[in-house]
PDB file of C-alpha atoms in Angstrom:
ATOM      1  CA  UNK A 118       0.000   0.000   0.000  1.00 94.00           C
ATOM      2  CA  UNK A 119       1.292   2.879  -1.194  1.00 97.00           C
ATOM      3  CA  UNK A 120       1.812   5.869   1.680  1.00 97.00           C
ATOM      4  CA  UNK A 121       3.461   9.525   1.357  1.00 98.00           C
ATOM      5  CA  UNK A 122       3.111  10.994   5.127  1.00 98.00           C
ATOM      6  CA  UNK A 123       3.887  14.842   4.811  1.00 98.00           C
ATOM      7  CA  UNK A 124       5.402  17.204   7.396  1.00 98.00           C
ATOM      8  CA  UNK A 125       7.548  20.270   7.961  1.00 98.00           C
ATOM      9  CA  UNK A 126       4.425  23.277   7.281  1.00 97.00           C
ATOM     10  CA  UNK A 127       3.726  25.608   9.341  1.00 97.00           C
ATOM     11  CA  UNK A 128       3.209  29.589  10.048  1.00 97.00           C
ATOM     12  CA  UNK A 129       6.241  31.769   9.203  1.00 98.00           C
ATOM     13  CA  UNK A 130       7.083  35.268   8.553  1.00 97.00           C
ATOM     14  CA  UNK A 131       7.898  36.851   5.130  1.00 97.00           C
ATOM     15  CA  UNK A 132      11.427  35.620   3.976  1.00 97.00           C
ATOM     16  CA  UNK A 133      11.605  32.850   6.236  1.00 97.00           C
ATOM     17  CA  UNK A 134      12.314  29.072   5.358  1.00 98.00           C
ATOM     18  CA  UNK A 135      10.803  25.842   5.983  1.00 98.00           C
ATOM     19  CA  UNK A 136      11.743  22.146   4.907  1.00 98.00           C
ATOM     20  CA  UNK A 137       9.197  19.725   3.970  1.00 98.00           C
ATOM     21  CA  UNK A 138       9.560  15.936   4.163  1.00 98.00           C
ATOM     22  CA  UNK A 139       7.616  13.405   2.321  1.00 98.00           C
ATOM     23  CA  UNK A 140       7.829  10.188   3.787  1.00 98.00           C
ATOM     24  CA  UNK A 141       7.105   6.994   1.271  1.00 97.00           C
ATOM     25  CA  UNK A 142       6.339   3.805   1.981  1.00 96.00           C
ATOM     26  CA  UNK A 143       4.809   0.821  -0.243  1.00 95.00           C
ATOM     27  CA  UNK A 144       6.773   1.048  -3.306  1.00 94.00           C
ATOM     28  CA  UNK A 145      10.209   1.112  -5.139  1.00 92.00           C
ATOM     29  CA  UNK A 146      11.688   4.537  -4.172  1.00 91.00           C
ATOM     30  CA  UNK A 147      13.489   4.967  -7.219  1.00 92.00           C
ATOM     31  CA  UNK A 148      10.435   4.174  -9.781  1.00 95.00           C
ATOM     32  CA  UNK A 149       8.714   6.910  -9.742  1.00 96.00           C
ATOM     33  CA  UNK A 150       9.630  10.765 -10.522  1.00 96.00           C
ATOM     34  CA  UNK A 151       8.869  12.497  -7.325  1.00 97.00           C
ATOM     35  CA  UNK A 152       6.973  16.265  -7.109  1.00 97.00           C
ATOM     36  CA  UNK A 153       5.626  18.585  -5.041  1.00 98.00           C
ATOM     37  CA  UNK A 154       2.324  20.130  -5.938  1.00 98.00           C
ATOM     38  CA  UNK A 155       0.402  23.192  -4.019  1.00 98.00           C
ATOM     39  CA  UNK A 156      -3.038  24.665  -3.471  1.00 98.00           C
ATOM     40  CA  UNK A 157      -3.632  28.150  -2.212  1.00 97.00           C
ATOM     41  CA  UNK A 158      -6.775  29.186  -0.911  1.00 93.00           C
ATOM     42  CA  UNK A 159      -9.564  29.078  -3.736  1.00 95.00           C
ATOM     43  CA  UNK A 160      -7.082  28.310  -6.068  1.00 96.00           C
ATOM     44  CA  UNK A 161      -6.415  24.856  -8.826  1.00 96.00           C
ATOM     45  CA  UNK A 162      -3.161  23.373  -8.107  1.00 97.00           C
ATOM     46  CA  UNK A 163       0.313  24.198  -9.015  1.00 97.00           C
ATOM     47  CA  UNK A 164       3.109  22.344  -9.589  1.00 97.00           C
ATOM     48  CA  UNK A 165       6.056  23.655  -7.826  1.00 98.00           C
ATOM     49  CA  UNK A 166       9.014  21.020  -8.803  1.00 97.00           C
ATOM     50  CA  UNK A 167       9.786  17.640  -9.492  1.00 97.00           C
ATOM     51  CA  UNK A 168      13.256  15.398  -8.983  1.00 97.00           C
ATOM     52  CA  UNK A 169      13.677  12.547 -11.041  1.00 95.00           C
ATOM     53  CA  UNK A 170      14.026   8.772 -10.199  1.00 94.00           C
ATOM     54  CA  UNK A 171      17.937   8.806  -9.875  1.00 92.00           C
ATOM     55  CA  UNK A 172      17.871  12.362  -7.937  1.00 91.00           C
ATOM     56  CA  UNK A 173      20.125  13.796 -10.725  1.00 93.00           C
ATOM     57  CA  UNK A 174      18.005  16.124 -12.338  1.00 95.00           C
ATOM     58  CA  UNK A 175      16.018  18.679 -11.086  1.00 95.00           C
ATOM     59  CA  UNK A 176      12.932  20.884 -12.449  1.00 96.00           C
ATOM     60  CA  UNK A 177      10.962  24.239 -10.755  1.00 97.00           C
ATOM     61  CA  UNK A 178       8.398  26.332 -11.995  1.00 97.00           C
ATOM     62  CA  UNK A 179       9.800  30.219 -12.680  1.00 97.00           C
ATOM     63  CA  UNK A 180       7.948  30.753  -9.257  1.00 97.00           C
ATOM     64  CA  UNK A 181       9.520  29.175  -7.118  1.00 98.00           C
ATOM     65  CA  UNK A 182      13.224  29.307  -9.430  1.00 97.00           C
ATOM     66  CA  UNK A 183      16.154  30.088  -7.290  1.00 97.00           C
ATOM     67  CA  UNK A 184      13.778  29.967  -3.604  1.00 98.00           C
ATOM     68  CA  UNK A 185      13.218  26.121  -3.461  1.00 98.00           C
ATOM     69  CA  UNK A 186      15.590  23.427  -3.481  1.00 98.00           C
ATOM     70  CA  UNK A 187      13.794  19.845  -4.143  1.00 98.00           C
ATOM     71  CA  UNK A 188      15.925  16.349  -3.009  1.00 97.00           C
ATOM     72  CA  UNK A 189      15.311  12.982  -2.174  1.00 96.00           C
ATOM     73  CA  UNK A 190      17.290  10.268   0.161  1.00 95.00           C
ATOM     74  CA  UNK A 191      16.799   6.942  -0.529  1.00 94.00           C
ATOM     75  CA  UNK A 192      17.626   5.260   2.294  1.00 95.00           C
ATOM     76  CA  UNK A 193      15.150   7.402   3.931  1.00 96.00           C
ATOM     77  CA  UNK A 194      12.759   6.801   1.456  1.00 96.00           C
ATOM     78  CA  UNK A 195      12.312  10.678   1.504  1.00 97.00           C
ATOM     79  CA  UNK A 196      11.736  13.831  -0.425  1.00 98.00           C
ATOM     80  CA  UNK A 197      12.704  17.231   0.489  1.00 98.00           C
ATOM     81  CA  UNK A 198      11.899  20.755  -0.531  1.00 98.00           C
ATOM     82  CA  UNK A 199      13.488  23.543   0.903  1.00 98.00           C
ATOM     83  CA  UNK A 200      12.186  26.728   1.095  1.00 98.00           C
ATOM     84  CA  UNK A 201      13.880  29.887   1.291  1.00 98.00           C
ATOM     85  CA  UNK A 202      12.790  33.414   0.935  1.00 98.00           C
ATOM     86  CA  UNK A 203       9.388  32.605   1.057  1.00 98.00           C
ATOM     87  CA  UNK A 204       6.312  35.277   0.575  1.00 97.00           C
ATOM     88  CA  UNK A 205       2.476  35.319   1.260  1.00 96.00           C
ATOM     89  CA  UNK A 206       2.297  34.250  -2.301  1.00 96.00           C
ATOM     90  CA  UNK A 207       3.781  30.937  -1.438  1.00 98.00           C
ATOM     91  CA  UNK A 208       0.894  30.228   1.515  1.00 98.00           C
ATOM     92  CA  UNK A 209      -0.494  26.772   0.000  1.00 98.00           C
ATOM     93  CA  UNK A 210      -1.068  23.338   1.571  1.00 98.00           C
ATOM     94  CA  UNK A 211       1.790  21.382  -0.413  1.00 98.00           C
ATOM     95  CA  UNK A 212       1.465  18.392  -1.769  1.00 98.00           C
ATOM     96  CA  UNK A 213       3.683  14.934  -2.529  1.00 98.00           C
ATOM     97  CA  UNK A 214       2.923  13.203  -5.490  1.00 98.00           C
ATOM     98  CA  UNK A 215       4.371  10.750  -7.461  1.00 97.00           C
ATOM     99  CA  UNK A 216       4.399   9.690 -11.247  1.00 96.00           C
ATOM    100  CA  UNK A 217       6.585   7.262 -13.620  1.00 95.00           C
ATOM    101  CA  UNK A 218       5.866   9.817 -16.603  1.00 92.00           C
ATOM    102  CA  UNK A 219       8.165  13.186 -16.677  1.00 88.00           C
ATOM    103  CA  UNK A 220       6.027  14.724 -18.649  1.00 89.00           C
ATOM    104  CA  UNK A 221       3.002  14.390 -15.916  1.00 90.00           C
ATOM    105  CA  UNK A 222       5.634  15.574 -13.351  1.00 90.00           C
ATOM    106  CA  UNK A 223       6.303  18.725 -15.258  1.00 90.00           C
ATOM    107  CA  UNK A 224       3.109  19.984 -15.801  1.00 91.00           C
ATOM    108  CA  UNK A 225       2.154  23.479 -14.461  1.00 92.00           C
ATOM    109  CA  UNK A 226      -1.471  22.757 -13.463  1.00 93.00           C
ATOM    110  CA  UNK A 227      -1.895  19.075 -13.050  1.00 93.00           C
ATOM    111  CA  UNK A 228      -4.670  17.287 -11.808  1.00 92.00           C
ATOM    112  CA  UNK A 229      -5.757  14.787  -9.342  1.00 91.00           C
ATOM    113  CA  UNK A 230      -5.635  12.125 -12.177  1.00 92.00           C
ATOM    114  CA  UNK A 231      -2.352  13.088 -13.465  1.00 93.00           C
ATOM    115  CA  UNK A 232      -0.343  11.309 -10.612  1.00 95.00           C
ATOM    116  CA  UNK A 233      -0.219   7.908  -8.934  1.00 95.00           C
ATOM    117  CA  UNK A 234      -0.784   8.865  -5.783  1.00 97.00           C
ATOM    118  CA  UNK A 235      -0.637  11.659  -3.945  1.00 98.00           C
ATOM    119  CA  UNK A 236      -0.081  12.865   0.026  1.00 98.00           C
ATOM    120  CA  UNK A 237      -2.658  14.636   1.890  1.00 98.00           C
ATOM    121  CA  UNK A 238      -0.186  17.543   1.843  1.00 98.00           C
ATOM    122  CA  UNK A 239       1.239  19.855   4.667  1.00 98.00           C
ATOM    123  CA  UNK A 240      -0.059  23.468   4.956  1.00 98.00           C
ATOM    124  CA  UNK A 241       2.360  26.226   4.969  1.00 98.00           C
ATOM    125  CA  UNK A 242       1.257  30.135   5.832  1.00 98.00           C
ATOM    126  CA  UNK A 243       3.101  33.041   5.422  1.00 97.00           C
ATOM    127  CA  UNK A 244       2.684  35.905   6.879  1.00 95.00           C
ATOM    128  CA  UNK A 245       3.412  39.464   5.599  1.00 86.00           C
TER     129      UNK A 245
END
């Protein structure tokens, strides 16, 4: 059964930083592309960036370019994002998912259907 556990949100202030974890259990680690996706209030979802299977190469949308650092440790079975400089614009509850097609894990507004599974996501709030 296929699990990715979340954690690491929370409330900061403007130009703070927070690290997410996404914790996977219940398949092969290195499969599947791994991405993280976000919602903001009354708002479709965005994909924010996406590491591949090997942990090699990296993608971001221009949003977060340069702010967020994505990784993944597999022998923690674990992805990362790092967030730096972050603005009210970035308040969201973030999302893991995972796909075994790039081309679903690069896609600016994907949908529920687009990944294998997803997390139940992590909410992060920024305040000005």
């Amino acid at each position: 059964q296929v699990q990715l556990v979340e954690s690491g949100g929370g409330l900061v202030q403007s130009g703070g930083s927070l690290r997410l974890s996404c914790a996977a259990t219940g398949f092969t680690f290195n499969d599947y592309y791994m991405a993280w996706v976000r919602q903001a209030p009354g708002k479709g979802l965005e994909w924010v960036s996406t590491i591949d299977k090997d942990g090699r190469d990296f993608y971001y949308a221009d949003s977060v370019k340069g702010r967020f650092a994505i990784s993944r440790d597999t022998a923690k079975n674990t992805l990362y994002l790092q967030m730096n400089n972050l603005g009210p614009e970035d308040t969201a509850k973030y999302y893991c998912a995972i796909t075994q097609r790039l081309t679903v894990a690069t896609m600016p507004e994907p949908l529920l259907s687009d990944y294998d599974y997803w997390g139940r996501g992590t909410q992060v709030t920024i305040s000005a």
